[in-house]
PDB file of C-alpha atoms in Angstrom:
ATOM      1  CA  UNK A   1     213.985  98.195  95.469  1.00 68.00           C
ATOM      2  CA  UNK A   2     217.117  97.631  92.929  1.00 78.00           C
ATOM      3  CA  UNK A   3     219.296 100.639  94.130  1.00 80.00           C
ATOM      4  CA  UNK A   4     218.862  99.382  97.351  1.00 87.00           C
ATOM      5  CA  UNK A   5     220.138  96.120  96.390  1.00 84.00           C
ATOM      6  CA  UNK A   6     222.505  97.740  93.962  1.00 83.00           C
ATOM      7  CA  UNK A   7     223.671 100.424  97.110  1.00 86.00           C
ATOM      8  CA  UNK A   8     224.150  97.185  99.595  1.00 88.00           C
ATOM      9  CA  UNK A   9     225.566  95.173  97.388  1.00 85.00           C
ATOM     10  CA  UNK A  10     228.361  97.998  96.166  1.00 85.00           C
ATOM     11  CA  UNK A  11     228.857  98.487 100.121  1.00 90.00           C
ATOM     12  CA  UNK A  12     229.403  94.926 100.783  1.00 87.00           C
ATOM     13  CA  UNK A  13     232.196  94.385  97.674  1.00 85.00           C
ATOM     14  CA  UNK A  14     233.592  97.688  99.309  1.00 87.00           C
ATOM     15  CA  UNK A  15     234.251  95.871 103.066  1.00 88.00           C
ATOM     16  CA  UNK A  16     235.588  92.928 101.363  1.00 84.00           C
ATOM     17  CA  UNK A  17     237.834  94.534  98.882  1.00 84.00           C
ATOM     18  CA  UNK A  18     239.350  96.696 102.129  1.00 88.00           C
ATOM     19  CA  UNK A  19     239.693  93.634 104.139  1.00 85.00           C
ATOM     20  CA  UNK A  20     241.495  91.984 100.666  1.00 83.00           C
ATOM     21  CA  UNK A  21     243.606  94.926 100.621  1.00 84.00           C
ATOM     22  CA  UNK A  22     244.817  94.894 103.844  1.00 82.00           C
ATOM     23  CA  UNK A  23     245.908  91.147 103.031  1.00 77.00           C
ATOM     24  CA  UNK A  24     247.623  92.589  99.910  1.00 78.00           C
ATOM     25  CA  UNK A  25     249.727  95.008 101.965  1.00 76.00           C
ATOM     26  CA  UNK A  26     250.597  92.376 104.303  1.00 73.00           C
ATOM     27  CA  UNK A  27     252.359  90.197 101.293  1.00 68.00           C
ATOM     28  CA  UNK A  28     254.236  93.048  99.395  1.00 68.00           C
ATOM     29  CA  UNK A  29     257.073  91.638 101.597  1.00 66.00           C
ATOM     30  CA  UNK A  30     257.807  88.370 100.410  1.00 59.00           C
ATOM     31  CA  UNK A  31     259.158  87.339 103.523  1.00 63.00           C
ATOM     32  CA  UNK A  32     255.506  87.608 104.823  1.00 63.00           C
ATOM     33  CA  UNK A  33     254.082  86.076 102.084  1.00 58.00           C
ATOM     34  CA  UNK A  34     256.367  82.932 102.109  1.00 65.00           C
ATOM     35  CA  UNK A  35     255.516  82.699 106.151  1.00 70.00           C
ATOM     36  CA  UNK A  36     252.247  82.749 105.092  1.00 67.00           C
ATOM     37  CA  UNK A  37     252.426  79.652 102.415  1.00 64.00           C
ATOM     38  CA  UNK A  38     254.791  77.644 105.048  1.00 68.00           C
ATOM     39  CA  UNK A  39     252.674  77.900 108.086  1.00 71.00           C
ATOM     40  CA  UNK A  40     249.283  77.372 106.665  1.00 64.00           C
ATOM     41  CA  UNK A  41     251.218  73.910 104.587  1.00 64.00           C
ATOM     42  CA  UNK A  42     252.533  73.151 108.235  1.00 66.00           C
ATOM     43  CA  UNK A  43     248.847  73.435 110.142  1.00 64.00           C
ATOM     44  CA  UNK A  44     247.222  71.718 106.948  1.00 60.00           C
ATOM     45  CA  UNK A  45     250.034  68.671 107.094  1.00 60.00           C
ATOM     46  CA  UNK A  46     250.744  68.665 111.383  1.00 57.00           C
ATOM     47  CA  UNK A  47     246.583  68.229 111.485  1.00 51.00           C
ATOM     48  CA  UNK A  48     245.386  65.616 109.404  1.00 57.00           C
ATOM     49  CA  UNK A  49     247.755  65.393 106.029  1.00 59.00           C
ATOM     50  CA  UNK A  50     246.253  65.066 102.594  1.00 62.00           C
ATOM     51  CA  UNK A  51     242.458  65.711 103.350  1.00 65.00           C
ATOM     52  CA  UNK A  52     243.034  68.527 105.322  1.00 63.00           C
ATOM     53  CA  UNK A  53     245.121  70.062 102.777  1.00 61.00           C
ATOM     54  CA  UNK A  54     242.395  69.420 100.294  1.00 65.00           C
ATOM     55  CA  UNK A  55     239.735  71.145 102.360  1.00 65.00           C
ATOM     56  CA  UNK A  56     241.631  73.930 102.779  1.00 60.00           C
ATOM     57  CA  UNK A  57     242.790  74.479  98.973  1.00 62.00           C
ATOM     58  CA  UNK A  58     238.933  73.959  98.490  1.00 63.00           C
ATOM     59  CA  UNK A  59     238.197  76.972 100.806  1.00 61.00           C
ATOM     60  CA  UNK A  60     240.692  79.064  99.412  1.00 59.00           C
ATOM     61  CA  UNK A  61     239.241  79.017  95.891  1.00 61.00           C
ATOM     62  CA  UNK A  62     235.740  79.402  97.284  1.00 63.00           C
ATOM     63  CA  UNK A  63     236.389  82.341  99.102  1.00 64.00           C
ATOM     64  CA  UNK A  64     238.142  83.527  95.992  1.00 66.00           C
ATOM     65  CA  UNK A  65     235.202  82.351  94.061  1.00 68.00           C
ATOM     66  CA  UNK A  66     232.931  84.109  96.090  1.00 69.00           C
ATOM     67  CA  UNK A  67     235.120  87.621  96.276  1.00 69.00           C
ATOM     68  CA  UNK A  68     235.182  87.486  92.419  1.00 73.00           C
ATOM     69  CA  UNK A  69     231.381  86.741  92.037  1.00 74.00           C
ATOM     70  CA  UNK A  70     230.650  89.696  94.567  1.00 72.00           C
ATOM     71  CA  UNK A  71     233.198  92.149  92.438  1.00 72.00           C
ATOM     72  CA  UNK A  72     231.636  91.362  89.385  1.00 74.00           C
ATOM     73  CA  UNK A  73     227.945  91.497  90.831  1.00 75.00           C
ATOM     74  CA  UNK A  74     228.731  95.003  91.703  1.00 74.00           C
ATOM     75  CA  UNK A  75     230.358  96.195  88.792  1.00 72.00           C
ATOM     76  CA  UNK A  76     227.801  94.785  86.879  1.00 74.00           C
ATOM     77  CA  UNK A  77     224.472  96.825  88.573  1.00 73.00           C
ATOM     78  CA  UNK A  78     226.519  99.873  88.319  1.00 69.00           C
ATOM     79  CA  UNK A  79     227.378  99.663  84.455  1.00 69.00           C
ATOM     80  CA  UNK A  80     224.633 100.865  82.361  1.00 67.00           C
ATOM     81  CA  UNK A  81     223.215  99.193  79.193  1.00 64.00           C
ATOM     82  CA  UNK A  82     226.631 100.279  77.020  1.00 60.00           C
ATOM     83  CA  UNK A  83     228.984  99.569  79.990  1.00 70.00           C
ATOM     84  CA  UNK A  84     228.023  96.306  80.203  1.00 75.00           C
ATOM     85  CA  UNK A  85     229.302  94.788  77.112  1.00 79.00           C
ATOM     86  CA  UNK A  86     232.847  96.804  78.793  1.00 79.00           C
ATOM     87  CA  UNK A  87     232.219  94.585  81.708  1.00 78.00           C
ATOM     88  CA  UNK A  88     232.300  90.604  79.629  1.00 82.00           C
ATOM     89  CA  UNK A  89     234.890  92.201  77.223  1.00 85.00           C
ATOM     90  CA  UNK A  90     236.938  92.894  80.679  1.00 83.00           C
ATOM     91  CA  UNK A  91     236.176  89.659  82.268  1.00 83.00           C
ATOM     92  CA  UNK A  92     237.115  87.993  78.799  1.00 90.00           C
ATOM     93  CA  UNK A  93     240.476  89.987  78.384  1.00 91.00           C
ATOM     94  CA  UNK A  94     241.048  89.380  82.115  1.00 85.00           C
ATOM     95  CA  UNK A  95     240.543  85.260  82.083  1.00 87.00           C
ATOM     96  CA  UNK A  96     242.874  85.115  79.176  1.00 92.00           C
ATOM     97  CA  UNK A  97     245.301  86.828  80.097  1.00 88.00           C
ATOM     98  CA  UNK A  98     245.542  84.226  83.370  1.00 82.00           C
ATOM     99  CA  UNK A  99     245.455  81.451  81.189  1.00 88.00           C
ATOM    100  CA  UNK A 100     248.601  82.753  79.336  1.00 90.00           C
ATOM    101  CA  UNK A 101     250.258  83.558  82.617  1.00 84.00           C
ATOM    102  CA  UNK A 102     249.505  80.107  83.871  1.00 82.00           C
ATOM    103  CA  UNK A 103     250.699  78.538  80.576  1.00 86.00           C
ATOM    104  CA  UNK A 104     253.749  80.557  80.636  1.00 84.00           C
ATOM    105  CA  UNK A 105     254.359  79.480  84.985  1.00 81.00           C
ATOM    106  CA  UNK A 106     254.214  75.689  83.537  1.00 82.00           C
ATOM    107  CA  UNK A 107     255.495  75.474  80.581  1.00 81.00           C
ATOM    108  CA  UNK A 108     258.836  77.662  80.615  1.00 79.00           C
ATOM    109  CA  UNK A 109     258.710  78.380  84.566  1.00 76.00           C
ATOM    110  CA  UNK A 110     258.110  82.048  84.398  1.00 73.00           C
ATOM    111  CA  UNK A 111     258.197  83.438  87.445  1.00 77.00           C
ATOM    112  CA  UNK A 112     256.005  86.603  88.460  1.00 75.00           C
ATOM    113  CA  UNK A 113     258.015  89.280  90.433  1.00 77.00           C
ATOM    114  CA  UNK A 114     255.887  88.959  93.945  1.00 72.00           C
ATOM    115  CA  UNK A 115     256.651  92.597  95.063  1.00 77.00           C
ATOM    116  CA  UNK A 116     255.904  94.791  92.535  1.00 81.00           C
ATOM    117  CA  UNK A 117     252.403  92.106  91.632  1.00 79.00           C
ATOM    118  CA  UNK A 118     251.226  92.597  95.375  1.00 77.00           C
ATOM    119  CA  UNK A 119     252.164  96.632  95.647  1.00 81.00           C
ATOM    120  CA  UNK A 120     250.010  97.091  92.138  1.00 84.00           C
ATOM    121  CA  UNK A 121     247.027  95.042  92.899  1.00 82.00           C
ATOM    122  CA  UNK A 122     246.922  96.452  96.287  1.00 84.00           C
ATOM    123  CA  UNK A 123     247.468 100.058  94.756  1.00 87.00           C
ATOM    124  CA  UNK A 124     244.269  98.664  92.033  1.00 86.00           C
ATOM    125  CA  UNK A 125     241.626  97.166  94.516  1.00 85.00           C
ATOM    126  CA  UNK A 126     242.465 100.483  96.902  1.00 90.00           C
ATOM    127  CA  UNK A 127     241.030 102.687  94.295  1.00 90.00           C
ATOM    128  CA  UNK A 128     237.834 100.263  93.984  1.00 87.00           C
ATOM    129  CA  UNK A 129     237.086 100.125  97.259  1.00 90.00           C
ATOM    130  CA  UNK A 130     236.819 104.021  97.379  1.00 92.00           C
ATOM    131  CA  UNK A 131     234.661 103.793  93.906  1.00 90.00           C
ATOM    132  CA  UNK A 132     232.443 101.315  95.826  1.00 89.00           C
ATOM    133  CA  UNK A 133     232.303 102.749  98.693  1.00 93.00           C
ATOM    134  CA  UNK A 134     231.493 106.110  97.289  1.00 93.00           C
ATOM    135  CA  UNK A 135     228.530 104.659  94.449  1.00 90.00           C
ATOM    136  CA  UNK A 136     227.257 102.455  97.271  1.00 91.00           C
ATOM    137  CA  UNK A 137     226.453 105.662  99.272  1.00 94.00           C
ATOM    138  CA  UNK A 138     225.286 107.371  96.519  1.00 92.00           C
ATOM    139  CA  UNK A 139     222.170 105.045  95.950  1.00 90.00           C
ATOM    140  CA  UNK A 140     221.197 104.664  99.336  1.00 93.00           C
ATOM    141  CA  UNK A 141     221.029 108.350  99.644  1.00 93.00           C
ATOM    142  CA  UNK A 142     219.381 108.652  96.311  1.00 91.00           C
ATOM    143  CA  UNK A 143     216.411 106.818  97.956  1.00 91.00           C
ATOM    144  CA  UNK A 144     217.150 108.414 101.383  1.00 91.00           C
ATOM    145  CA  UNK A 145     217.980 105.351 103.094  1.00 92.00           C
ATOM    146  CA  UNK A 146     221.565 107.909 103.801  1.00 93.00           C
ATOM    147  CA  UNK A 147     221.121 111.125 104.631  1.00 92.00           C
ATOM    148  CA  UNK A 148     222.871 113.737 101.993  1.00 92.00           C
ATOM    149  CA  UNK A 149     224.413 116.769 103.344  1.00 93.00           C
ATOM    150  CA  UNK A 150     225.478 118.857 100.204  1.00 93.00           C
ATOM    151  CA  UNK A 151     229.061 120.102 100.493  1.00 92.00           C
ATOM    152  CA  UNK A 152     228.639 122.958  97.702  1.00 91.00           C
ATOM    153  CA  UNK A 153     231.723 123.872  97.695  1.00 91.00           C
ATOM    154  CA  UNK A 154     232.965 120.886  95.849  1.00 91.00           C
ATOM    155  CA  UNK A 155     232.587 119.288  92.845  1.00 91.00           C
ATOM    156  CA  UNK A 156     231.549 115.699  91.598  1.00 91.00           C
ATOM    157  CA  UNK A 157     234.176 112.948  89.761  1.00 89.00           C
ATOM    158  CA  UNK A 158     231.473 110.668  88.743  1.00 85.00           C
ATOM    159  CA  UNK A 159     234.316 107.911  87.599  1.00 81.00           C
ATOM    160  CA  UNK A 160     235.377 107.662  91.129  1.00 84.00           C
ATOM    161  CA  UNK A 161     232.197 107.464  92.332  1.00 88.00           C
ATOM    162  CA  UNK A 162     233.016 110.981  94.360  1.00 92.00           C
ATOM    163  CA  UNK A 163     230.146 112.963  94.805  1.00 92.00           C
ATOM    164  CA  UNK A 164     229.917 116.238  96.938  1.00 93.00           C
ATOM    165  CA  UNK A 165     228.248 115.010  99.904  1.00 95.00           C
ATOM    166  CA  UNK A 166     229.610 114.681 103.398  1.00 95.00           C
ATOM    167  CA  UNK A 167     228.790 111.476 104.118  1.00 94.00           C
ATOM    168  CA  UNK A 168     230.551 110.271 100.860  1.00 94.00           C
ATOM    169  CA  UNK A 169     233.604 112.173 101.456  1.00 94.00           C
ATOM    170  CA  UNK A 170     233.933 110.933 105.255  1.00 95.00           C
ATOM    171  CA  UNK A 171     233.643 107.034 104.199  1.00 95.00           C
ATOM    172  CA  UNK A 172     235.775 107.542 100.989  1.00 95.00           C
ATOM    173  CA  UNK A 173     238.414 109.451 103.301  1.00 95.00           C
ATOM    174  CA  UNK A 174     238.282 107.324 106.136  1.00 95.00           C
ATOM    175  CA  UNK A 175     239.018 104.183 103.709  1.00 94.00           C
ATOM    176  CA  UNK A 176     241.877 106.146 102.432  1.00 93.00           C
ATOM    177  CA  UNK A 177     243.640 107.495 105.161  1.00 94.00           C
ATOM    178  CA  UNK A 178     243.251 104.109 106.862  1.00 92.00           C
ATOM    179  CA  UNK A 179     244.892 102.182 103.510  1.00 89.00           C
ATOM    180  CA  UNK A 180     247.659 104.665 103.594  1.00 90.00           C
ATOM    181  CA  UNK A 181     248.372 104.069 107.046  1.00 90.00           C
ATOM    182  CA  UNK A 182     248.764 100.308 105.993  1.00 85.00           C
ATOM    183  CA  UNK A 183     251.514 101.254 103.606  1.00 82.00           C
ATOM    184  CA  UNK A 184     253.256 103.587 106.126  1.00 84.00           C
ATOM    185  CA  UNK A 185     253.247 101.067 108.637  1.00 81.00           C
ATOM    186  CA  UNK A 186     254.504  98.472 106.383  1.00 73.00           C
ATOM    187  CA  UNK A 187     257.471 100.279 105.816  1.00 71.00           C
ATOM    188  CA  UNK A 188     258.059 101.027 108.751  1.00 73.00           C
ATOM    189  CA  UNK A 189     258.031  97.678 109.385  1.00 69.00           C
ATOM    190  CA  UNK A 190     260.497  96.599 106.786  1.00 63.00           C
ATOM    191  CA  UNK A 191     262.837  99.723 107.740  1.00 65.00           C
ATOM    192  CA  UNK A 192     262.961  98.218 111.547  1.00 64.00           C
ATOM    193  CA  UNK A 193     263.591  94.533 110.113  1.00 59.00           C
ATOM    194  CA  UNK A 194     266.351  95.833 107.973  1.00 59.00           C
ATOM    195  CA  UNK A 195     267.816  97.963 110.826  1.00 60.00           C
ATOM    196  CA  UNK A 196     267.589  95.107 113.408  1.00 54.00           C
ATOM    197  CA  UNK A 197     270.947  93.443 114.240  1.00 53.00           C
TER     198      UNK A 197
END
């Protein structure tokens, strides 16, 4: 059954996009994100030098590879017929505007402020988790694979994928108050660091 598939698939781009935003939070402080690139280029060089490296670039881009292929999967079975041509024109606009970026890195040694990069896209995949979360739901209760308890009281934002169900609002919720958290605690975090002697 398609919105099966298509209610799956939307809940399984939602999981990874929260674990991805987790790991977003976790670099807005540079000083994380620079621990990060040092210790994983210390295991890759202390273990077995150049092919080791290698392997692990190669799993990097393939698990990056498959997170994009996944994203795009869903947003694709949730467009209809006119979205879709929204959906290449966005990948199109998207892949060249990396290329420039990546021209622009190399060839003048622009530099892309870390912070504010890693605070926006977490802000940006946040909100598409709770979209996919939310339409995932929605078809597997449409085919009563979920069951739908009507909260009548409220009222639907179809472009965020909120609909007036209870089961919708308690995932969607949950994912929020738990990515909020992340934020909190992260700043907490940097307010101790900055505090410590």
């Amino acid at each position: 059954e398609q919105k099966a598939l298509e209610g799956l698939v939307a809940l399984l781009a939602a999981a990874v996009l929260f674990s991805v935003v987790f790991w977003v939070i976790h670099q807005v402080d540079i000083k994380n994100w620079k621990d990060y690139i040092r210790k994983k280029s210390e295991e890759a060089v202390g273990a077995r030098g150049a092919l080791v490296l290698v392997l692990m670039a190669f799993l990097v881009v393939y698990r990056e590879a498959v997170e994009t292929i996944l994203f795009y999967e869903a947003l694709w079975m949730r467009s209809r017929e006119a979205q879709s041509t929204l959906v290449v024109l966005g990948f199109i606009s998207g892949t060249a505007v990396l290329v420039i970026l990546i021209g622009l890195m190399f060839k003048f040694g622009v530099r892309i402020p870390l912070k504010p990069f890693f605070a926006l896209t977490g802000i940006l995949l946040s909100l598409l988790t709770v979209v996919y979360a939310g339409y995932g739901v929605h078809e597997l209760q449409t085919i009563g694979w979920i069951k739908e308890t009507p909260l009548l009281w409220m009222s639907a934002i179809p472009v965020l994928e909120i609909r007036p169900t209870l089961e919708t609002c308690v995932l969607q919720l949950g994912i929020l108050m738990s990515i909020v958290m992340g934020w909190c605690l992260l700043g907490r975090t940097n307010r101790s660091a900055k505090s410590a002697p």
